[in-house]
JSON list of C-alpha atoms and ligand atoms in Angstrom, two decimals:
[
{"chain": "T", "resi": 1, "resn": "UNK", "atom": "CA", "xyz": [-15.83, -15.06, -4.67]},
{"chain": "T", "resi": 2, "resn": "UNK", "atom": "CA", "xyz": [-12.26, -13.86, -5.08]},
{"chain": "T", "resi": 3, "resn": "UNK", "atom": "CA", "xyz": [-9.81, -16.22, -6.78]},
{"chain": "T", "resi": 4, "resn": "UNK", "atom": "CA", "xyz": [-6.92, -15.12, -4.58]},
{"chain": "T", "resi": 5, "resn": "UNK", "atom": "CA", "xyz": [-6.61, -14.46, -0.88]},
{"chain": "T", "resi": 6, "resn": "UNK", "atom": "CA", "xyz": [-6.41, -11.00, 0.68]},
{"chain": "T", "resi": 7, "resn": "UNK", "atom": "CA", "xyz": [-2.63, -11.17, 1.17]},
{"chain": "T", "resi": 8, "resn": "UNK", "atom": "CA", "xyz": [-2.01, -11.97, -2.49]},
{"chain": "T", "resi": 9, "resn": "UNK", "atom": "CA", "xyz": [-4.36, -9.17, -3.53]},
{"chain": "T", "resi": 10, "resn": "UNK", "atom": "CA", "xyz": [-2.52, -6.67, -1.32]},
{"chain": "T", "resi": 11, "resn": "UNK", "atom": "CA", "xyz": [0.82, -7.94, -2.54]},
{"chain": "T", "resi": 12, "resn": "UNK", "atom": "CA", "xyz": [-0.27, -7.34, -6.15]},
{"chain": "T", "resi": 13, "resn": "UNK", "atom": "CA", "xyz": [-0.72, -3.68, -5.16]},
{"chain": "T", "resi": 14, "resn": "UNK", "atom": "CA", "xyz": [2.76, -3.69, -3.61]},
{"chain": "T", "resi": 15, "resn": "UNK", "atom": "CA", "xyz": [4.31, -5.10, -6.78]},
{"chain": "T", "resi": 16, "resn": "UNK", "atom": "CA", "xyz": [2.49, -2.55, -8.91]},
{"chain": "T", "resi": 17, "resn": "UNK", "atom": "CA", "xyz": [3.83, 0.35, -6.79]},
{"chain": "T", "resi": 18, "resn": "UNK", "atom": "CA", "xyz": [7.37, -1.09, -6.82]},
{"chain": "T", "resi": 19, "resn": "UNK", "atom": "CA", "xyz": [7.15, -1.18, -10.66]},
{"chain": "T", "resi": 20, "resn": "UNK", "atom": "CA", "xyz": [5.96, 2.44, -10.73]},
{"chain": "T", "resi": 21, "resn": "UNK", "atom": "CA", "xyz": [8.93, 3.50, -8.60]},
{"chain": "T", "resi": 22, "resn": "UNK", "atom": "CA", "xyz": [11.25, 1.77, -11.11]},
{"chain": "T", "resi": 23, "resn": "UNK", "atom": "CA", "xyz": [9.56, 3.67, -13.93]},
{"chain": "T", "resi": 24, "resn": "UNK", "atom": "CA", "xyz": [9.93, 6.92, -12.01]},
{"chain": "T", "resi": 25, "resn": "UNK", "atom": "CA", "xyz": [13.66, 6.31, -11.56]},
{"chain": "T", "resi": 26, "resn": "UNK", "atom": "CA", "xyz": [14.19, 5.64, -15.25]},
{"chain": "T", "resi": 27, "resn": "UNK", "atom": "CA", "xyz": [12.07, 8.62, -16.37]},
{"chain": "T", "resi": 28, "resn": "UNK", "atom": "CA", "xyz": [13.92, 11.71, -17.61]},
{"chain": "T", "resi": 29, "resn": "UNK", "atom": "CA", "xyz": [11.24, 14.28, -18.33]},
{"chain": "T", "resi": 30, "resn": "UNK", "atom": "CA", "xyz": [9.72, 16.28, -15.51]},
{"chain": "T", "resi": 31, "resn": "UNK", "atom": "CA", "xyz": [6.17, 15.93, -16.79]},
{"chain": "T", "resi": 32, "resn": "UNK", "atom": "CA", "xyz": [6.52, 12.16, -16.99]},
{"chain": "T", "resi": 33, "resn": "UNK", "atom": "CA", "xyz": [7.99, 12.04, -13.47]},
{"chain": "T", "resi": 34, "resn": "UNK", "atom": "CA", "xyz": [5.18, 14.22, -12.17]},
{"chain": "T", "resi": 35, "resn": "UNK", "atom": "CA", "xyz": [2.54, 11.90, -13.65]},
{"chain": "T", "resi": 36, "resn": "UNK", "atom": "CA", "xyz": [4.22, 8.82, -12.20]},
{"chain": "T", "resi": 37, "resn": "UNK", "atom": "CA", "xyz": [4.63, 10.50, -8.80]},
{"chain": "T", "resi": 38, "resn": "UNK", "atom": "CA", "xyz": [0.91, 11.32, -8.75]},
{"chain": "T", "resi": 39, "resn": "UNK", "atom": "CA", "xyz": [-0.02, 7.81, -9.77]},
{"chain": "T", "resi": 40, "resn": "UNK", "atom": "CA", "xyz": [2.20, 6.34, -7.03]},
{"chain": "T", "resi": 41, "resn": "UNK", "atom": "CA", "xyz": [0.63, 8.63, -4.41]},
{"chain": "T", "resi": 42, "resn": "UNK", "atom": "CA", "xyz": [-2.87, 7.75, -5.58]},
{"chain": "T", "resi": 43, "resn": "UNK", "atom": "CA", "xyz": [-2.22, 4.00, -5.55]},
{"chain": "T", "resi": 44, "resn": "UNK", "atom": "CA", "xyz": [-0.69, 4.25, -2.08]},
{"chain": "T", "resi": 45, "resn": "UNK", "atom": "CA", "xyz": [-3.54, 6.37, -0.79]},
{"chain": "T", "resi": 46, "resn": "UNK", "atom": "CA", "xyz": [-6.12, 3.79, -1.87]},
{"chain": "T", "resi": 47, "resn": "UNK", "atom": "CA", "xyz": [-3.98, 0.85, -0.71]},
{"chain": "T", "resi": 48, "resn": "UNK", "atom": "CA", "xyz": [-3.29, 2.20, 2.79]},
{"chain": "T", "resi": 49, "resn": "UNK", "atom": "CA", "xyz": [-6.98, 3.08, 3.15]},
{"chain": "T", "resi": 50, "resn": "UNK", "atom": "CA", "xyz": [-8.28, -0.39, 2.34]},
{"chain": "T", "resi": 51, "resn": "UNK", "atom": "CA", "xyz": [-5.72, -1.88, 4.69]},
{"chain": "T", "resi": 52, "resn": "UNK", "atom": "CA", "xyz": [-6.67, 0.45, 7.52]},
{"chain": "T", "resi": 53, "resn": "UNK", "atom": "CA", "xyz": [-10.43, 0.15, 6.94]},
{"chain": "T", "resi": 54, "resn": "UNK", "atom": "CA", "xyz": [-10.65, -3.59, 6.25]},
{"chain": "T", "resi": 55, "resn": "UNK", "atom": "CA", "xyz": [-7.50, -5.69, 6.51]},
{"chain": "T", "resi": 56, "resn": "UNK", "atom": "CA", "xyz": [-5.89, -4.38, 9.69]},
{"chain": "T", "resi": 57, "resn": "UNK", "atom": "CA", "xyz": [-9.09, -4.52, 11.79]},
{"chain": "T", "resi": 58, "resn": "UNK", "atom": "CA", "xyz": [-9.75, -8.09, 10.63]},
{"chain": "T", "resi": 59, "resn": "UNK", "atom": "CA", "xyz": [-6.12, -9.04, 11.35]},
{"chain": "T", "resi": 60, "resn": "UNK", "atom": "CA", "xyz": [-6.28, -7.38, 14.77]},
{"chain": "T", "resi": 61, "resn": "UNK", "atom": "CA", "xyz": [-9.44, -9.28, 15.66]},
{"chain": "T", "resi": 62, "resn": "UNK", "atom": "CA", "xyz": [-8.26, -12.67, 14.40]},
{"chain": "T", "resi": 63, "resn": "UNK", "atom": "CA", "xyz": [-4.57, -12.57, 15.35]},
{"chain": "T", "resi": 64, "resn": "UNK", "atom": "CA", "xyz": [-4.48, -10.02, 18.15]},
{"chain": "T", "resi": 65, "resn": "UNK", "atom": "CA", "xyz": [-0.95, -8.76, 17.41]},
{"chain": "T", "resi": 66, "resn": "UNK", "atom": "CA", "xyz": [-1.73, -5.21, 18.44]},
{"chain": "T", "resi": 67, "resn": "UNK", "atom": "CA", "xyz": [1.93, -4.06, 18.40]},
{"chain": "T", "resi": 68, "resn": "UNK", "atom": "CA", "xyz": [2.33, -5.13, 14.78]},
{"chain": "T", "resi": 69, "resn": "UNK", "atom": "CA", "xyz": [-0.86, -3.32, 13.74]},
{"chain": "T", "resi": 70, "resn": "UNK", "atom": "CA", "xyz": [0.28, -0.16, 15.51]},
{"chain": "T", "resi": 71, "resn": "UNK", "atom": "CA", "xyz": [3.71, -0.34, 13.92]},
{"chain": "T", "resi": 72, "resn": "UNK", "atom": "CA", "xyz": [2.07, -0.73, 10.51]},
{"chain": "T", "resi": 73, "resn": "UNK", "atom": "CA", "xyz": [-0.27, 2.23, 11.02]},
{"chain": "T", "resi": 74, "resn": "UNK", "atom": "CA", "xyz": [2.71, 4.28, 12.15]},
{"chain": "T", "resi": 75, "resn": "UNK", "atom": "CA", "xyz": [4.59, 3.36, 8.96]},
{"chain": "T", "resi": 76, "resn": "UNK", "atom": "CA", "xyz": [1.52, 4.40, 6.94]},
{"chain": "T", "resi": 77, "resn": "UNK", "atom": "CA", "xyz": [1.58, 7.77, 8.70]},
{"chain": "T", "resi": 78, "resn": "UNK", "atom": "CA", "xyz": [5.23, 8.28, 7.79]},
{"chain": "T", "resi": 79, "resn": "UNK", "atom": "CA", "xyz": [4.43, 7.46, 4.18]},
{"chain": "T", "resi": 80, "resn": "UNK", "atom": "CA", "xyz": [1.43, 9.80, 4.19]},
{"chain": "T", "resi": 81, "resn": "UNK", "atom": "CA", "xyz": [3.59, 12.71, 5.37]},
{"chain": "T", "resi": 82, "resn": "UNK", "atom": "CA", "xyz": [5.91, 12.15, 2.39]},
{"chain": "T", "resi": 83, "resn": "UNK", "atom": "CA", "xyz": [2.94, 11.73, 0.03]},
{"chain": "T", "resi": 84, "resn": "UNK", "atom": "CA", "xyz": [1.51, 15.08, 1.21]},
{"chain": "T", "resi": 85, "resn": "UNK", "atom": "CA", "xyz": [4.85, 16.75, 0.38]},
{"chain": "T", "resi": 86, "resn": "UNK", "atom": "CA", "xyz": [4.92, 15.20, -3.08]},
{"chain": "T", "resi": 87, "resn": "UNK", "atom": "CA", "xyz": [1.31, 16.12, -3.82]},
{"chain": "T", "resi": 88, "resn": "UNK", "atom": "CA", "xyz": [1.91, 19.73, -2.76]},
{"chain": "T", "resi": 89, "resn": "UNK", "atom": "CA", "xyz": [4.92, 20.15, -5.06]},
{"chain": "T", "resi": 90, "resn": "UNK", "atom": "CA", "xyz": [4.53, 21.48, -8.59]},
{"chain": "T", "resi": 91, "resn": "UNK", "atom": "CA", "xyz": [7.82, 19.88, -9.69]},
{"chain": "T", "resi": 92, "resn": "UNK", "atom": "CA", "xyz": [9.00, 16.29, -9.23]},
{"chain": "T", "resi": 93, "resn": "UNK", "atom": "CA", "xyz": [10.95, 15.88, -5.98]},
{"chain": "T", "resi": 94, "resn": "UNK", "atom": "CA", "xyz": [13.48, 13.09, -6.54]},
{"chain": "T", "resi": 95, "resn": "UNK", "atom": "CA", "xyz": [14.80, 13.12, -2.99]},
{"chain": "T", "resi": 96, "resn": "UNK", "atom": "CA", "xyz": [11.33, 12.81, -1.44]},
{"chain": "T", "resi": 97, "resn": "UNK", "atom": "CA", "xyz": [10.40, 10.10, -3.94]},
{"chain": "T", "resi": 98, "resn": "UNK", "atom": "CA", "xyz": [13.48, 8.09, -2.92]},
{"chain": "T", "resi": 99, "resn": "UNK", "atom": "CA", "xyz": [12.60, 8.54, 0.76]},
{"chain": "T", "resi": 100, "resn": "UNK", "atom": "CA", "xyz": [9.08, 7.36, 0.02]},
{"chain": "T", "resi": 101, "resn": "UNK", "atom": "CA", "xyz": [10.37, 4.36, -1.93]},
{"chain": "T", "resi": 102, "resn": "UNK", "atom": "CA", "xyz": [12.63, 3.39, 1.00]},
{"chain": "T", "resi": 103, "resn": "UNK", "atom": "CA", "xyz": [9.77, 3.72, 3.48]},
{"chain": "T", "resi": 104, "resn": "UNK", "atom": "CA", "xyz": [7.42, 1.68, 1.28]},
{"chain": "T", "resi": 105, "resn": "UNK", "atom": "CA", "xyz": [9.94, -1.10, 0.60]},
{"chain": "T", "resi": 106, "resn": "UNK", "atom": "CA", "xyz": [10.56, -1.43, 4.32]},
{"chain": "T", "resi": 107, "resn": "UNK", "atom": "CA", "xyz": [6.84, -1.45, 5.10]},
{"chain": "T", "resi": 108, "resn": "UNK", "atom": "CA", "xyz": [5.98, -3.93, 2.35]},
{"chain": "T", "resi": 109, "resn": "UNK", "atom": "CA", "xyz": [8.67, -6.22, 3.68]},
{"chain": "T", "resi": 110, "resn": "UNK", "atom": "CA", "xyz": [7.14, -6.05, 7.16]},
{"chain": "T", "resi": 111, "resn": "UNK", "atom": "CA", "xyz": [3.72, -6.97, 5.78]},
{"chain": "T", "resi": 112, "resn": "UNK", "atom": "CA", "xyz": [5.15, -9.83, 3.72]},
{"chain": "T", "resi": 113, "resn": "UNK", "atom": "CA", "xyz": [7.40, -11.24, 6.41]},
{"chain": "T", "resi": 114, "resn": "UNK", "atom": "CA", "xyz": [5.45, -10.55, 9.60]},
{"chain": "T", "resi": 115, "resn": "UNK", "atom": "CA", "xyz": [1.80, -9.86, 8.92]},
{"chain": "T", "resi": 116, "resn": "UNK", "atom": "CA", "xyz": [0.78, -12.06, 6.00]},
{"chain": "T", "resi": 117, "resn": "UNK", "atom": "CA", "xyz": [2.26, -15.30, 7.41]},
{"chain": "T", "resi": 118, "resn": "UNK", "atom": "CA", "xyz": [0.32, -14.76, 10.67]},
{"chain": "T", "resi": 119, "resn": "UNK", "atom": "CA", "xyz": [-2.86, -13.92, 8.76]},
{"chain": "T", "resi": 120, "resn": "UNK", "atom": "CA", "xyz": [-2.55, -17.10, 6.70]},
{"chain": "T", "resi": 121, "resn": "UNK", "atom": "CA", "xyz": [-2.09, -19.19, 9.82]},
{"chain": "T", "resi": 122, "resn": "UNK", "atom": "CA", "xyz": [-5.12, -17.74, 11.60]},
{"chain": "T", "resi": 123, "resn": "UNK", "atom": "CA", "xyz": [-7.95, -20.26, 11.46]},
{"chain": "T", "resi": 124, "resn": "UNK", "atom": "CA", "xyz": [-10.69, -17.72, 12.14]},
{"chain": "T", "resi": 125, "resn": "UNK", "atom": "CA", "xyz": [-9.83, -15.38, 9.27]},
{"chain": "T", "resi": 126, "resn": "UNK", "atom": "CA", "xyz": [-11.52, -15.90, 5.89]},
{"chain": "T", "resi": 127, "resn": "UNK", "atom": "CA", "xyz": [-8.93, -14.39, 3.56]},
{"chain": "T", "resi": 128, "resn": "UNK", "atom": "CA", "xyz": [-11.03, -15.01, 0.45]},
{"chain": "T", "resi": 129, "resn": "UNK", "atom": "CA", "xyz": [-14.04, -13.20, 1.80]},
{"chain": "T", "resi": 130, "resn": "UNK", "atom": "CA", "xyz": [-11.69, -10.43, 2.92]},
{"chain": "T", "resi": 131, "resn": "UNK", "atom": "CA", "xyz": [-10.26, -10.25, -0.60]},
{"chain": "T", "resi": 132, "resn": "UNK", "atom": "CA", "xyz": [-13.79, -9.60, -1.92]},
{"chain": "T", "resi": 133, "resn": "UNK", "atom": "CA", "xyz": [-14.28, -6.76, 0.55]},
{"chain": "T", "resi": 134, "resn": "UNK", "atom": "CA", "xyz": [-10.90, -5.23, -0.28]},
{"chain": "T", "resi": 135, "resn": "UNK", "atom": "CA", "xyz": [-11.54, -5.46, -4.00]},
{"chain": "T", "resi": 136, "resn": "UNK", "atom": "CA", "xyz": [-14.95, -3.86, -3.71]},
{"chain": "T", "resi": 137, "resn": "UNK", "atom": "CA", "xyz": [-13.72, -0.97, -1.57]},
{"chain": "T", "resi": 138, "resn": "UNK", "atom": "CA", "xyz": [-10.74, -0.43, -3.83]},
{"chain": "T", "resi": 139, "resn": "UNK", "atom": "CA", "xyz": [-13.04, -0.15, -6.85]},
{"chain": "T", "resi": 140, "resn": "UNK", "atom": "CA", "xyz": [-15.19, 2.41, -5.02]},
{"chain": "T", "resi": 141, "resn": "UNK", "atom": "CA", "xyz": [-12.19, 4.53, -4.02]},
{"chain": "T", "resi": 142, "resn": "UNK", "atom": "CA", "xyz": [-10.65, 4.34, -7.50]},
{"chain": "T", "resi": 143, "resn": "UNK", "atom": "CA", "xyz": [-13.94, 5.45, -9.07]},
{"chain": "T", "resi": 144, "resn": "UNK", "atom": "CA", "xyz": [-14.40, 8.30, -6.58]},
{"chain": "T", "resi": 145, "resn": "UNK", "atom": "CA", "xyz": [-10.87, 9.64, -7.09]},
{"chain": "T", "resi": 146, "resn": "UNK", "atom": "CA", "xyz": [-9.58, 8.72, -10.54]},
{"chain": "T", "resi": 147, "resn": "UNK", "atom": "CA", "xyz": [-5.79, 9.13, -10.82]},
{"chain": "J", "resi": 201, "resn": "FE2", "atom": "FE1", "xyz": [0.33, -3.07, 2.05]},
{"chain": "J", "resi": 202, "resn": "FE2", "atom": "FE1", "xyz": [0.45, -1.24, 4.66]}
]
């Protein structure tokens, strides 16, 4: 059984990506930036997938805030469009990376301020069992597509 709840687990991913953006912004060499950009895209790809496959459906069922789920999925789609641009580029794209960072910070804030508090209040949502599922799926996706 997981030691932390699903929201804490997802927030660890958020913190990790925020750190990677900091590293990107202090990097000077193109090859280092390119590696960090790819790692950020990969982490976000896996993170948005486990949310959409596991966390959001469970949240929707337990809390029923459909508008919030739809807004979140929409924000993921905006991020994915930027990620596709970054992945297609052969050179680091600072402007697109900053746009992506802005979008992600905004989205993470929404999850922290709006979604996680509701999830933690829901009595019919087992956040520890959900953390196990998220962890397992994340491991599968990381193994299938190493960064
Ligand atoms: Fe998230
Ligand atoms: Fe998200």
